[in-house]
Amino acid sequence: MVLKREEIAALNQKNVNDHRDQYEFLSNQLDKKGIDVSRIKTLLEKFQVAIPSWALGAGGTRFGRFSFYGEPSTLEQKIEDVGLLHALTNSAGAISLHIPWDIPEDYLAIKQLAESHNLVFDAVNSNTFQDQKDSPHSYKFGSLCNLNADVRNQAIQHNIDVVEIGKKLGSKSLTVWLADGSNFPGQHNFQTVLNNTQESLNSIYNVLPPDWKLFIEYKPYEPNFYSTVIQDWGTSFMLANGCGDRAYTLVDLGHHLPNTNIEQIVSTLMLKGKLGGFHFNDSKYGDDDLTVGSIKPYSLFLIFNSLVYGIENNPQNPYPAWMIDASHNIKDPIEDLIQSLEAILEAYSKALLIDQEALKVAQHNNDVVKCQEILQDAYRTDVRPLLRQVRLENNSALDPIKTYRELKVRQKLIDLRGKHTVASGL
């Protein structure tokens, strides 16, 4: 299924006059503050977020999974769904494959399909947190950290195979997240499993093409609840340094203990040139994988303040890779992804409004009240007309969710695919 520009434009036309009034008001207000609106629009247009291939199906819990019908059951259908998302938002221009859930059968055809939807392939993701059918060794007691060298070698080879798949698609990075850890005291010798993990990551890093990056993710708990081998950003940072210059830490918003100061982590990693990528989601209690910005929008804004500052002031850090990593347990996955993209772009836009020079002066004067006022003035600005204008100028939807519903996209997907298709993945 493909959305035609004419269909989107026709629906935009119904609301374009109201939008123009709102945009002109916002643009005038920003102009009076000396903010370059055209520059911000250019940055927003370039900001593209990768959609993971598994995110187009309904999520699940330990107790059940509830389909939303019309799910994509093939990689081709998943690419088509990301294409729908990109056509509506103009901000989902990349797809990130999870292997072995989504291994292409015809690489040329898959690349051509992605190109037809104006999509590129972002980081490829390895999976050593599940046992696959016919695998000779189990990851029940760890993968890259395992005490059994045969298990470690199997996990290493899987990552190497994932890189080979990514090379055929034009990807330039590999993301490694490990479920490795222990559930009970004494189960692991912490130093042994950490050393095993470093050696395994080194083996993967050493076969990466010279223009590739390795992203090392971390998580404090789950599925193991006593210890996780890569439990925090410091351990990931240490392992990345142990691999080499092209290995980086990947920050997932949900992979922190409650109330962790993520913006400080982001700032430190960018200062050291080691922030490689970012996984967006939101949480109330832990790794809840909720819709981005649905619980802690101000925290998301503060994180983007650190990201914007780092992008502008830390040339030693590469431009980060952006990806949504959330679960859609009870929502239409495409609608949830639209909400996520909107929240990400809102936070990014507001961070771009911050008067960094004025903030620096207030900081040097220890004017704490002024510092807070500068941040909150940007945060309280309604930037939605700006986002809508960027979409309008790029032939996307003024209101993506409303357009999605008025065009009855989900029903059309159900008509094409049926009610009971199931997407691969979790």
CSV table of C-alpha atoms in Angstrom, one decimal:
chain,number,residue,atom,x,y,z
A,1,MET,CA,0.0,0.0,0.0
A,2,VAL,CA,1.2,3.5,-0.9
A,3,LEU,CA,-0.2,6.9,0.1
A,4,LYS,CA,-0.4,9.3,-2.8
A,5,ARG,CA,0.7,12.8,-2.4
A,6,GLU,CA,-2.6,14.0,-3.9
A,7,GLU,CA,-4.6,12.2,-1.2
A,8,ILE,CA,-2.6,13.9,1.6
A,9,ALA,CA,-2.6,17.3,-0.1
A,10,ALA,CA,-6.4,17.1,-0.5
A,11,LEU,CA,-6.9,16.6,3.2
A,12,ASN,CA,-4.3,19.2,4.1
A,13,GLN,CA,-6.2,21.8,2.1
A,14,LYS,CA,-9.2,21.5,4.4
A,15,ASN,CA,-7.1,22.9,7.3
A,16,VAL,CA,-4.4,24.9,5.6
A,17,ASN,CA,-5.9,28.3,6.3
A,18,ASP,CA,-6.1,27.8,10.1
A,19,HIS,CA,-2.6,26.4,10.0
A,20,ARG,CA,-1.2,29.4,8.2
A,21,ASP,CA,-2.7,31.7,10.8
A,22,GLN,CA,-1.1,29.7,13.6
A,23,TYR,CA,2.3,29.4,11.8
A,24,GLU,CA,2.5,33.1,11.0
A,25,PHE,CA,1.8,34.0,14.6
A,26,LEU,CA,4.5,31.7,15.9
A,27,SER,CA,7.0,32.7,13.2
A,28,ASN,CA,6.5,36.4,14.0
A,29,GLN,CA,7.0,35.7,17.7
A,30,LEU,CA,10.2,33.8,17.1
A,31,ASP,CA,11.5,36.5,14.7
A,32,LYS,CA,11.0,39.1,17.4
A,33,LYS,CA,13.3,37.0,19.7
A,34,GLY,CA,15.9,36.9,17.0
A,35,ILE,CA,15.4,33.2,16.2
A,36,ASP,CA,16.2,32.0,12.7
A,37,VAL,CA,13.1,30.1,11.8
A,38,SER,CA,14.4,29.0,8.4
A,39,ARG,CA,17.4,27.4,10.0
A,40,ILE,CA,15.2,25.5,12.5
A,41,LYS,CA,13.0,24.3,9.6
A,42,THR,CA,16.0,23.0,7.7
A,43,LEU,CA,17.3,21.1,10.8
A,44,LEU,CA,13.8,19.6,11.4
A,45,GLU,CA,13.6,18.5,7.7
A,46,LYS,CA,16.9,16.7,8.0
A,47,PHE,CA,16.1,15.1,11.3
A,48,GLN,CA,15.2,11.5,10.4
A,49,VAL,CA,14.4,8.7,12.9
A,50,ALA,CA,14.9,5.1,12.2
A,51,ILE,CA,12.0,2.7,12.7
A,52,PRO,CA,12.9,-0.8,13.9
A,53,SER,CA,11.4,-3.5,11.7
A,54,TRP,CA,9.8,-5.2,14.6
A,55,ALA,CA,7.9,-2.1,15.7
A,56,LEU,CA,5.2,-2.4,13.0
A,57,GLY,CA,3.5,-5.2,14.8
A,58,ALA,CA,1.7,-5.2,18.2
A,59,GLY,CA,3.8,-5.5,21.2
A,60,GLY,CA,3.4,-7.9,24.1
A,61,THR,CA,3.9,-8.6,27.7
A,62,ARG,CA,5.0,-11.7,29.6
A,63,PHE,CA,1.3,-12.6,29.9
A,64,GLY,CA,-0.1,-12.0,26.4
A,65,ARG,CA,0.0,-10.3,23.1
A,66,PHE,CA,-3.0,-8.6,21.5
A,67,SER,CA,-2.9,-8.1,17.7
A,68,PHE,CA,-4.1,-4.9,16.1
A,69,TYR,CA,-5.0,-6.7,12.8
A,70,GLY,CA,-3.4,-6.1,9.5
A,71,GLU,CA,0.1,-6.6,10.9
A,72,PRO,CA,2.9,-6.9,8.4
A,73,SER,CA,3.9,-10.5,8.2
A,74,THR,CA,6.9,-10.1,5.9
A,75,LEU,CA,9.8,-7.8,5.7
A,76,GLU,CA,8.4,-6.3,2.5
A,77,GLN,CA,5.2,-5.4,4.3
A,78,LYS,CA,7.2,-3.8,7.2
A,79,ILE,CA,9.0,-1.6,4.7
A,80,GLU,CA,5.7,-0.6,3.2
A,81,ASP,CA,4.4,0.4,6.6
A,82,VAL,CA,7.5,2.5,7.3
A,83,GLY,CA,6.9,4.0,3.9
A,84,LEU,CA,3.4,5.0,5.0
A,85,LEU,CA,4.8,6.5,8.2
A,86,HIS,CA,7.4,8.5,6.3
A,87,ALA,CA,4.8,9.7,3.7
A,88,LEU,CA,2.7,11.0,6.6
A,89,THR,CA,5.4,12.6,8.7
A,90,ASN,CA,8.5,13.1,6.5
A,91,SER,CA,10.6,12.1,9.5
A,92,ALA,CA,10.8,8.3,9.4
A,93,GLY,CA,13.3,8.0,6.5
A,94,ALA,CA,15.2,4.9,7.8
A,95,ILE,CA,14.5,1.4,8.8
A,96,SER,CA,16.5,-0.7,11.3
A,97,LEU,CA,16.5,-4.4,10.8
A,98,HIS,CA,16.6,-7.0,13.7
A,99,ILE,CA,18.3,-10.2,12.8
A,100,PRO,CA,17.3,-13.0,12.6
A,101,TRP,CA,13.7,-11.7,12.7
A,102,ASP,CA,14.0,-10.0,9.3
A,103,ILE,CA,16.5,-11.5,7.0
A,104,PRO,CA,16.0,-10.5,3.4
A,105,GLU,CA,15.6,-13.2,0.8
A,106,ASP,CA,16.2,-11.0,-2.2
A,107,TYR,CA,18.5,-8.2,-1.2
A,108,LEU,CA,18.3,-6.3,-4.5
A,109,ALA,CA,14.5,-6.3,-4.4
A,110,ILE,CA,14.4,-5.2,-0.7
A,111,LYS,CA,16.8,-2.3,-1.4
A,112,GLN,CA,14.7,-1.3,-4.4
A,113,LEU,CA,11.5,-1.4,-2.4
A,114,ALA,CA,13.1,0.7,0.4
A,115,GLU,CA,14.3,3.2,-2.2
A,116,SER,CA,10.8,3.5,-3.7
A,117,HIS,CA,9.6,4.6,-0.3
A,118,ASN,CA,12.6,7.0,0.1
A,119,LEU,CA,14.0,4.9,2.9
A,120,VAL,CA,17.6,3.9,3.8
A,121,PHE,CA,18.7,1.1,6.1
A,122,ASP,CA,20.1,2.3,9.5
A,123,ALA,CA,21.8,0.1,12.1
A,124,VAL,CA,21.4,-3.6,12.0
A,125,ASN,CA,20.6,-5.3,15.4
A,126,SER,CA,21.8,-8.7,16.5
A,127,ASN,CA,19.8,-11.0,18.7
A,128,THR,CA,21.6,-13.3,21.2
A,129,PHE,CA,18.9,-12.9,23.8
A,130,GLN,CA,16.8,-15.7,22.3
A,131,ASP,CA,17.6,-19.2,21.3
A,132,GLN,CA,16.9,-19.8,17.6
A,133,LYS,CA,15.6,-23.0,16.1
A,134,ASP,CA,18.3,-25.5,15.3
A,135,SER,CA,21.0,-23.5,17.1
A,136,PRO,CA,23.6,-25.9,18.5
A,137,HIS,CA,24.1,-23.9,21.7
A,138,SER,CA,21.8,-22.1,24.1
A,139,TYR,CA,22.0,-18.6,25.5
A,140,LYS,CA,20.2,-19.5,28.6
A,141,PHE,CA,23.3,-18.6,30.7
A,142,GLY,CA,24.6,-15.8,28.5
A,143,SER,CA,26.0,-15.2,25.0
A,144,LEU,CA,29.1,-13.0,24.6
A,145,CYS,CA,29.8,-13.5,28.3
A,146,ASN,CA,29.2,-17.2,28.5
A,147,LEU,CA,31.7,-19.4,30.3
A,148,ASN,CA,31.5,-21.9,27.4
A,149,ALA,CA,33.7,-20.8,24.5
A,150,ASP,CA,31.6,-22.6,22.0
A,151,VAL,CA,28.5,-20.5,23.1
A,152,ARG,CA,30.6,-17.3,22.9
A,153,ASN,CA,31.8,-18.2,19.4
A,154,GLN,CA,28.3,-18.9,18.2
A,155,ALA,CA,27.2,-15.4,19.5
A,156,ILE,CA,30.3,-13.8,17.9
A,157,GLN,CA,29.6,-15.5,14.6
A,158,HIS,CA,25.9,-14.4,14.7
A,159,ASN,CA,27.0,-10.7,15.0
A,160,ILE,CA,29.5,-11.2,12.1
A,161,ASP,CA,26.7,-12.6,10.0
A,162,VAL,CA,24.5,-9.6,10.9
A,163,VAL,CA,27.2,-7.3,9.7
A,164,GLU,CA,27.4,-9.2,6.4
A,165,ILE,CA,23.6,-8.7,6.0
A,166,GLY,CA,23.9,-5.0,6.8
A,167,LYS,CA,26.7,-4.6,4.2
A,168,LYS,CA,24.4,-5.9,1.5
A,169,LEU,CA,21.8,-3.3,2.4
A,170,GLY,CA,24.0,-0.3,2.9
A,171,SER,CA,23.9,-0.1,6.7
A,172,LYS,CA,26.9,1.3,8.4
A,173,SER,CA,26.5,0.3,12.0
A,174,LEU,CA,25.8,-2.7,14.3
A,175,THR,CA,23.9,-2.4,17.6
A,176,VAL,CA,24.6,-5.0,20.3
A,177,TRP,CA,22.3,-5.3,23.2
A,178,LEU,CA,23.0,-8.2,25.6
A,179,ALA,CA,20.6,-9.9,28.0
A,180,ASP,CA,23.6,-11.5,29.6
A,181,GLY,CA,23.6,-11.5,33.4
A,182,SER,CA,22.6,-13.5,36.4
A,183,ASN,CA,19.6,-14.0,38.6
A,184,PHE,CA,21.3,-15.1,41.8
A,185,PRO,CA,24.3,-14.2,43.9
A,186,GLY,CA,27.3,-16.4,43.1
A,187,GLN,CA,26.0,-17.4,39.7
A,188,HIS,CA,28.7,-15.4,37.9
A,189,ASN,CA,32.1,-14.2,38.7
A,190,PHE,CA,31.7,-10.5,37.7
A,191,GLN,CA,35.2,-10.1,36.4
A,192,THR,CA,35.2,-13.2,34.4
A,193,VAL,CA,32.0,-12.5,32.5
A,194,LEU,CA,33.0,-8.9,31.9
A,195,ASN,CA,36.4,-10.0,30.5
A,196,ASN,CA,34.6,-12.5,28.3
A,197,THR,CA,32.3,-9.8,27.0
A,198,GLN,CA,35.2,-7.5,26.2
A,199,GLU,CA,37.0,-10.2,24.3
A,200,SER,CA,33.9,-11.1,22.4
A,201,LEU,CA,33.1,-7.5,21.4
A,202,ASN,CA,36.7,-7.1,20.3
A,203,SER,CA,36.4,-10.1,18.0
A,204,ILE,CA,33.3,-8.5,16.5
A,205,TYR,CA,34.8,-5.0,16.2
A,206,ASN,CA,37.9,-6.4,14.5
A,207,VAL,CA,35.9,-7.6,11.5
A,208,LEU,CA,33.8,-4.5,11.1
A,209,PRO,CA,34.3,-2.7,7.8
A,210,PRO,CA,36.4,0.5,8.3
A,211,ASP,CA,33.4,2.8,7.7
A,212,TRP,CA,31.2,1.0,10.2
A,213,LYS,CA,30.4,1.8,13.9
A,214,LEU,CA,29.7,-0.5,16.8
A,215,PHE,CA,27.0,0.6,19.2
A,216,ILE,CA,27.0,-1.0,22.6
A,217,GLU,CA,23.8,-0.8,24.5
A,218,TYR,CA,23.3,-1.1,28.3
A,219,LYS,CA,20.5,-2.0,30.7
A,220,PRO,CA,20.5,-2.2,34.6
A,221,TYR,CA,18.1,-5.2,34.9
A,222,GLU,CA,15.8,-7.5,33.0
A,223,PRO,CA,15.7,-10.3,31.9
A,224,ASN,CA,18.2,-11.0,34.7
A,225,PHE,CA,17.4,-9.5,38.0
A,226,TYR,CA,20.6,-9.8,40.1
A,227,SER,CA,23.2,-8.5,37.7
A,228,THR,CA,23.5,-7.4,34.1
A,229,VAL,CA,27.0,-7.6,32.5
A,230,ILE,CA,26.6,-4.3,30.7
A,231,GLN,CA,24.5,-2.6,33.4
A,232,ASP,CA,25.2,1.1,32.9
A,233,TRP,CA,26.6,3.7,30.6
A,234,GLY,CA,30.0,3.6,32.3
A,235,THR,CA,30.4,-0.1,31.6
A,236,SER,CA,29.3,0.4,28.0
A,237,PHE,CA,31.7,3.4,27.7
A,238,MET,CA,34.6,1.3,29.1
A,239,LEU,CA,33.8,-1.6,26.7
A,240,ALA,CA,33.6,0.8,23.8
A,241,ASN,CA,37.0,2.3,24.7
A,242,GLY,CA,38.4,-1.3,24.9
A,243,CYS,CA,37.2,-2.0,21.3
A,244,GLY,CA,38.5,1.1,19.6
A,245,ASP,CA,37.6,4.5,18.1
A,246,ARG,CA,34.6,3.3,16.1
A,247,ALA,CA,32.8,1.8,19.1
A,248,TYR,CA,30.3,3.9,20.9
A,249,THR,CA,27.8,3.8,23.7
A,250,LEU,CA,24.1,3.7,22.7
A,251,VAL,CA,21.6,5.3,25.1
A,252,ASP,CA,18.1,3.8,25.5
A,253,LEU,CA,15.8,6.1,27.5
A,254,GLY,CA,14.2,3.2,29.2
A,255,HIS,CA,17.5,1.5,30.2
A,256,HIS,CA,18.0,3.4,33.4
A,257,LEU,CA,17.0,3.2,37.0
A,258,PRO,CA,14.2,5.6,38.0
A,259,ASN,CA,15.1,9.3,38.0
A,260,THR,CA,18.5,8.8,36.5
A,261,ASN,CA,19.9,12.1,35.1
A,262,ILE,CA,20.0,11.0,31.4
A,263,GLU,CA,20.8,14.4,30.1
A,264,GLN,CA,24.0,14.4,32.2
A,265,ILE,CA,25.0,11.0,30.8
A,266,VAL,CA,24.4,12.3,27.2
A,267,SER,CA,26.6,15.4,27.9
A,268,THR,CA,29.4,13.3,29.3
A,269,LEU,CA,29.4,10.8,26.4
A,270,MET,CA,29.3,13.6,23.8
A,271,LEU,CA,32.2,15.4,25.5
A,272,LYS,CA,34.2,12.2,25.3
A,273,GLY,CA,33.1,11.6,21.7
A,274,LYS,CA,31.4,8.3,22.5
A,275,LEU,CA,27.7,8.8,22.1
A,276,GLY,CA,26.8,6.7,19.1
A,277,GLY,CA,23.1,6.4,19.1
A,278,PHE,CA,19.8,7.0,20.9
A,279,HIS,CA,16.8,4.8,21.4
A,280,PHE,CA,13.6,6.7,22.2
A,281,ASN,CA,10.8,5.6,24.5
A,282,ASP,CA,9.3,6.6,27.8
A,283,SER,CA,8.8,5.0,31.2
A,284,LYS,CA,7.0,5.4,34.5
A,285,TYR,CA,8.6,2.6,36.5
A,286,GLY,CA,11.4,1.0,34.5
A,287,ASP,CA,11.9,-0.2,31.0
A,288,ASP,CA,8.2,0.3,30.2
A,289,ASP,CA,8.8,1.0,26.5
A,290,LEU,CA,5.9,3.5,26.5
A,291,THR,CA,5.3,6.1,23.8
A,292,VAL,CA,8.0,8.8,23.6
A,293,GLY,CA,7.0,11.9,25.6
A,294,SER,CA,3.9,10.3,27.0
A,295,ILE,CA,5.2,10.3,30.6
A,296,LYS,CA,8.2,12.7,31.0
A,297,PRO,CA,8.1,15.3,28.2
A,298,TYR,CA,10.1,17.9,30.1
A,299,SER,CA,12.8,15.3,30.7
A,300,LEU,CA,12.9,14.6,27.0
A,301,PHE,CA,13.3,18.3,26.3
A,302,LEU,CA,16.2,18.5,28.8
A,303,ILE,CA,17.9,15.6,27.1
A,304,PHE,CA,17.5,17.3,23.7
A,305,ASN,CA,19.0,20.4,25.2
A,306,SER,CA,22.2,18.4,26.0
A,307,LEU,CA,22.0,16.7,22.5
A,308,VAL,CA,21.7,20.1,20.7
A,309,TYR,CA,24.5,21.5,22.7
A,310,GLY,CA,26.7,18.5,22.0
A,311,ILE,CA,26.0,18.4,18.3
A,312,GLU,CA,27.0,22.1,18.1
A,313,ASN,CA,30.0,22.0,20.4
A,314,ASN,CA,31.5,18.5,20.4
A,315,PRO,CA,32.9,17.9,16.9
A,316,GLN,CA,34.7,14.9,18.4
A,317,ASN,CA,31.4,13.1,18.6
A,318,PRO,CA,29.8,11.8,15.4
A,319,TYR,CA,26.2,12.8,14.6
A,320,PRO,CA,24.1,10.4,16.6
A,321,ALA,CA,21.9,7.7,15.1
A,322,TRP,CA,18.2,8.1,16.2
A,323,MET,CA,15.8,5.2,16.6
A,324,ILE,CA,12.5,4.6,18.2
A,325,ASP,CA,12.5,1.5,20.5
A,326,ALA,CA,9.1,1.2,22.1
A,327,SER,CA,6.3,-1.4,22.5
A,328,HIS,CA,2.8,-0.9,21.2
A,329,ASN,CA,0.8,-3.2,23.4
A,330,ILE,CA,-2.6,-1.6,23.0
A,331,LYS,CA,-2.2,1.0,20.3
A,332,ASP,CA,-2.2,0.8,16.5
A,333,PRO,CA,1.5,0.6,16.0
A,334,ILE,CA,1.6,3.2,13.2
A,335,GLU,CA,-0.4,5.7,15.2
A,336,ASP,CA,1.9,5.1,18.2
A,337,LEU,CA,4.9,5.7,16.0
A,338,ILE,CA,3.4,8.9,14.7
A,339,GLN,CA,2.9,10.1,18.3
A,340,SER,CA,6.5,9.2,19.1
A,341,LEU,CA,7.9,11.1,16.1
A,342,GLU,CA,5.8,14.2,17.0
A,343,ALA,CA,7.1,14.1,20.6
A,344,ILE,CA,10.7,13.7,19.5
A,345,LEU,CA,10.4,16.6,17.0
A,346,GLU,CA,8.7,18.8,19.5
A,347,ALA,CA,11.4,18.3,22.1
A,348,TYR,CA,14.1,18.8,19.4
A,349,SER,CA,12.4,22.0,18.2
A,350,LYS,CA,12.0,23.5,21.7
A,351,ALA,CA,15.7,22.7,22.4
A,352,LEU,CA,16.7,24.6,19.3
A,353,LEU,CA,14.8,27.6,20.6
A,354,ILE,CA,17.0,27.9,23.7
A,355,ASP,CA,19.1,31.0,23.7
A,356,GLN,CA,22.4,29.2,24.5
A,357,GLU,CA,24.4,32.5,24.8
A,358,ALA,CA,22.0,34.0,27.3
A,359,LEU,CA,22.0,30.7,29.2
A,360,LYS,CA,25.8,30.7,29.3
A,361,VAL,CA,25.8,34.3,30.7
A,362,ALA,CA,23.2,33.3,33.4
A,363,GLN,CA,25.2,30.3,34.3
A,364,HIS,CA,28.4,32.4,34.7
A,365,ASN,CA,26.5,34.9,36.8
A,366,ASN,CA,25.1,32.0,39.0
A,367,ASP,CA,21.6,33.4,38.1
A,368,VAL,CA,19.7,30.2,38.8
A,369,VAL,CA,16.3,31.7,38.3
A,370,LYS,CA,17.3,33.2,34.9
A,371,CYS,CA,18.7,29.8,33.8
A,372,GLN,CA,15.3,28.1,34.6
A,373,GLU,CA,13.4,30.9,32.9
A,374,ILE,CA,15.4,30.5,29.7
A,375,LEU,CA,14.8,26.8,29.6
A,376,GLN,CA,11.1,27.0,30.4
A,377,ASP,CA,10.4,29.8,28.0
A,378,ALA,CA,11.6,27.5,25.2
A,379,TYR,CA,9.7,24.5,26.6
A,380,ARG,CA,6.4,26.4,27.0
A,381,THR,CA,6.5,27.5,23.3
A,382,ASP,CA,3.9,25.7,21.2
A,383,VAL,CA,6.1,24.5,18.3
A,384,ARG,CA,3.4,22.4,16.6
A,385,PRO,CA,2.7,24.9,13.9
A,386,LEU,CA,6.4,24.9,13.0
A,387,LEU,CA,6.3,21.1,12.7
A,388,ARG,CA,3.2,21.2,10.6
A,389,GLN,CA,4.8,23.8,8.3
A,390,VAL,CA,7.8,21.6,7.7
A,391,ARG,CA,5.5,18.7,6.8
A,392,LEU,CA,3.4,20.9,4.6
A,393,GLU,CA,6.4,22.1,2.7
A,394,ASN,CA,7.5,18.5,2.2
A,395,ASN,CA,4.2,17.2,0.9
A,396,SER,CA,3.4,15.3,4.1
A,397,ALA,CA,0.4,15.5,6.4
A,398,LEU,CA,-0.5,18.6,8.5
A,399,ASP,CA,-2.1,16.2,11.0
A,400,PRO,CA,-0.6,12.7,10.4
A,401,ILE,CA,-2.9,10.8,12.7
A,402,LYS,CA,-6.1,12.5,11.5
A,403,THR,CA,-5.0,11.9,7.9
A,404,TYR,CA,-4.2,8.3,8.7
A,405,ARG,CA,-7.7,7.8,10.1
A,406,GLU,CA,-9.5,9.7,7.4
A,407,LEU,CA,-7.8,7.7,4.7
A,408,LYS,CA,-8.7,4.5,6.7
A,409,VAL,CA,-5.2,3.2,6.3
A,410,ARG,CA,-5.6,0.5,9.0
A,411,GLN,CA,-8.8,-0.9,7.5
A,412,LYS,CA,-7.1,-1.0,4.1
A,413,LEU,CA,-4.2,-2.9,5.6
A,414,ILE,CA,-6.6,-5.4,7.1
A,415,ASP,CA,-8.4,-5.7,3.8
A,416,LEU,CA,-5.1,-6.5,2.1
A,417,ARG,CA,-3.5,-8.7,4.8
A,418,GLY,CA,-6.4,-10.1,6.8
A,419,LYS,CA,-7.0,-9.8,10.5
A,420,HIS,CA,-4.8,-12.5,11.9
A,421,THR,CA,-1.4,-11.9,10.4
A,422,VAL,CA,1.4,-11.7,12.9
A,423,ALA,CA,4.6,-9.7,12.6
A,424,SER,CA,7.9,-11.4,13.4
A,425,GLY,CA,9.7,-10.4,16.6
A,426,LEU,CA,8.8,-10.2,20.2
